[in-house]
Tab-separated table of C-alpha atoms in Angstrom:
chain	number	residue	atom	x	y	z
A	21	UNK	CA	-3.879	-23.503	-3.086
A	22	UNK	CA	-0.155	-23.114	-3.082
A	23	UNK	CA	1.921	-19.597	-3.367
A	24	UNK	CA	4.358	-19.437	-6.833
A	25	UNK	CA	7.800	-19.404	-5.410
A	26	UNK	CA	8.403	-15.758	-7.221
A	27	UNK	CA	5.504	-14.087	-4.865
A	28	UNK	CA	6.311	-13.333	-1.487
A	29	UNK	CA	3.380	-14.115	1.227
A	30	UNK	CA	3.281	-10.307	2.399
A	31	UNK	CA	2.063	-9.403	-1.675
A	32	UNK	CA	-1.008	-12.425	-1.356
A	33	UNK	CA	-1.688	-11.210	2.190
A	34	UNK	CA	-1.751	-7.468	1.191
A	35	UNK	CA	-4.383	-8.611	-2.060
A	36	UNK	CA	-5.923	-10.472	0.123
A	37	UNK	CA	-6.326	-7.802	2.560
A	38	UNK	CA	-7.568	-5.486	-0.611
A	39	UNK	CA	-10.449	-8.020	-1.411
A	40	UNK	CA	-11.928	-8.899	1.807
A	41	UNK	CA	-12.067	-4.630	2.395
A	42	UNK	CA	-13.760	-4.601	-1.227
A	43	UNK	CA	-15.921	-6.964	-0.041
A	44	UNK	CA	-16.948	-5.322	3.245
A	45	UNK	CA	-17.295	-1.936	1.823
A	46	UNK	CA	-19.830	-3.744	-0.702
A	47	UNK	CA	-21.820	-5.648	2.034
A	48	UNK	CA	-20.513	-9.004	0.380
A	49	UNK	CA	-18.548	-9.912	3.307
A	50	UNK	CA	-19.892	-12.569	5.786
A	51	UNK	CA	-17.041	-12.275	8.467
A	52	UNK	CA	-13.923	-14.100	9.249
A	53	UNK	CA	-12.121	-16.214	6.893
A	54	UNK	CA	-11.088	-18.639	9.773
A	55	UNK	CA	-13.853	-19.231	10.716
A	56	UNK	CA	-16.485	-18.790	7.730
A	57	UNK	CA	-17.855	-22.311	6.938
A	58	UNK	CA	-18.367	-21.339	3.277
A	59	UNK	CA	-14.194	-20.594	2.774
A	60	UNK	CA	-13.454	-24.378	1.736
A	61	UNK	CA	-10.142	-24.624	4.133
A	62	UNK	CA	-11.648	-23.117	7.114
A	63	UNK	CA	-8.398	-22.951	8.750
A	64	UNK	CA	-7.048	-19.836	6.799
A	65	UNK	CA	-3.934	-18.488	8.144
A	66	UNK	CA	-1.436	-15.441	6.773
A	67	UNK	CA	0.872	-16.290	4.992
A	68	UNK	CA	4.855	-15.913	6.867
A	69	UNK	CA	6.074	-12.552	5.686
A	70	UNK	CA	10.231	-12.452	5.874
A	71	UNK	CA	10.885	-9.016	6.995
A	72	UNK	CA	13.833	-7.809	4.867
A	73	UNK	CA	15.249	-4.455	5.725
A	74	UNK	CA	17.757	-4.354	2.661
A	75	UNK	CA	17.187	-0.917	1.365
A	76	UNK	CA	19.443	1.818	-0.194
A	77	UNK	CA	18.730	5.633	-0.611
A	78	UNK	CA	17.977	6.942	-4.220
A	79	UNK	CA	20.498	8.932	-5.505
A	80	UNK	CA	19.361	12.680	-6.732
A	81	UNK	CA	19.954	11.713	-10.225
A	82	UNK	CA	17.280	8.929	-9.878
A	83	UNK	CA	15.354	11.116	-8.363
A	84	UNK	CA	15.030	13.793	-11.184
A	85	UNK	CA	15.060	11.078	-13.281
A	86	UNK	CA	11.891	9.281	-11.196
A	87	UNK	CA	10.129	12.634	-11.430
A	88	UNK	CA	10.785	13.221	-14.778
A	89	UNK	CA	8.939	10.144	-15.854
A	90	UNK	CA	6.349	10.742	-13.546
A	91	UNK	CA	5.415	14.289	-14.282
A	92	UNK	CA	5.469	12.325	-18.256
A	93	UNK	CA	1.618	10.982	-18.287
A	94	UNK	CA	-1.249	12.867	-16.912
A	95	UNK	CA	-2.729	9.121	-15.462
A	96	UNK	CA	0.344	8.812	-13.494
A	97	UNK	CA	-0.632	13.040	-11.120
A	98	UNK	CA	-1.354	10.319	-7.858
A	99	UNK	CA	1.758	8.398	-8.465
A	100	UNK	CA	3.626	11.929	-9.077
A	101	UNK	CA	2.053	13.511	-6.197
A	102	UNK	CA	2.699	10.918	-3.767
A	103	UNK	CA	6.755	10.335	-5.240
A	104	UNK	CA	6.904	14.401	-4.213
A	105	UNK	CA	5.622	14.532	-1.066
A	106	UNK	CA	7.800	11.134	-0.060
A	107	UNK	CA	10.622	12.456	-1.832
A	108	UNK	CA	10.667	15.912	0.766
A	109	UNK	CA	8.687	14.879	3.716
A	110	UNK	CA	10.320	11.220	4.802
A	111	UNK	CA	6.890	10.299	5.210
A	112	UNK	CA	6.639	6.119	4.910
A	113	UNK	CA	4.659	4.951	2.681
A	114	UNK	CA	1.553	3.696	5.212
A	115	UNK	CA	1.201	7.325	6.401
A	116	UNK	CA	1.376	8.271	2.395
A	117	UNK	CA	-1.387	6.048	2.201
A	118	UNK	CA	-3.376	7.298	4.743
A	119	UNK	CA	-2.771	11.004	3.854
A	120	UNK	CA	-5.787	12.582	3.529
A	121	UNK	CA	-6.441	16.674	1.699
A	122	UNK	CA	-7.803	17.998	5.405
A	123	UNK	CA	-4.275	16.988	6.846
A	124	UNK	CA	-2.505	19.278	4.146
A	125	UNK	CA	-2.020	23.099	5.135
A	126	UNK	CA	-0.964	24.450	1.895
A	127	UNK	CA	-0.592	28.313	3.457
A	128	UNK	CA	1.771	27.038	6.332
A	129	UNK	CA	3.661	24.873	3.989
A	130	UNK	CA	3.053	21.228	6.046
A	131	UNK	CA	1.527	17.990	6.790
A	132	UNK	CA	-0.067	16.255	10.049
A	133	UNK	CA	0.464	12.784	9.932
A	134	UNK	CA	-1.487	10.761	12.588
């Protein structure tokens, strides 16, 4: 199987990542992709990721804007939520991810990321 040119290997590693934790979680899983004989190219390996640090700060207008549209649909509260909390904590978005309600101390007004 080949990659389309317009998908970078860190978005098919992170799916892939996704379904083989489905799997697990489901008891479907039968262990290691390298070396599972049922995975017809037994000699799986990730995909290069290019590790591109171009970024730029959002400007407060976007910002507003950003929340704005977010605060628009009730289906989009996680999505809402999480754009707050990144927007005035600096938080990245793997310790968003891993945020959980017990690390979130509403009365002293913070967060404990570990």
């Amino acid at each position: 199987m080949t990659k389309p040119s317009s998908v970078a290997g860190r978005t098919i590693n992170l799916e892939l990542q996704i379904l083989v934790r489905t799997l697990k979680e489901s008891h479907l899983w039968r262990g290691d992709l390298r070396k599972n004989p049922d995975v017809e190219n037994s000699g799986y390996q990730r995909l290069t990721e290019i590790n591109n640090r171009n970024f730029h700060v959002i400007s407060e207008a976007d910002l507003q804007r950003l929340e704005m549209v977010a605060a628009s649909k009730d289906a989009w509260l996680v999505a809402y939520c999480a754009m707050i909390i990144a927007a005035n904590t600096g938080v990245r978005g793997c310790e968003l991810k891993r945020l959980r309600l017990k690390d979130v101390d509403l009365k002293g007004r913070g967060i404990t990321i570990a």
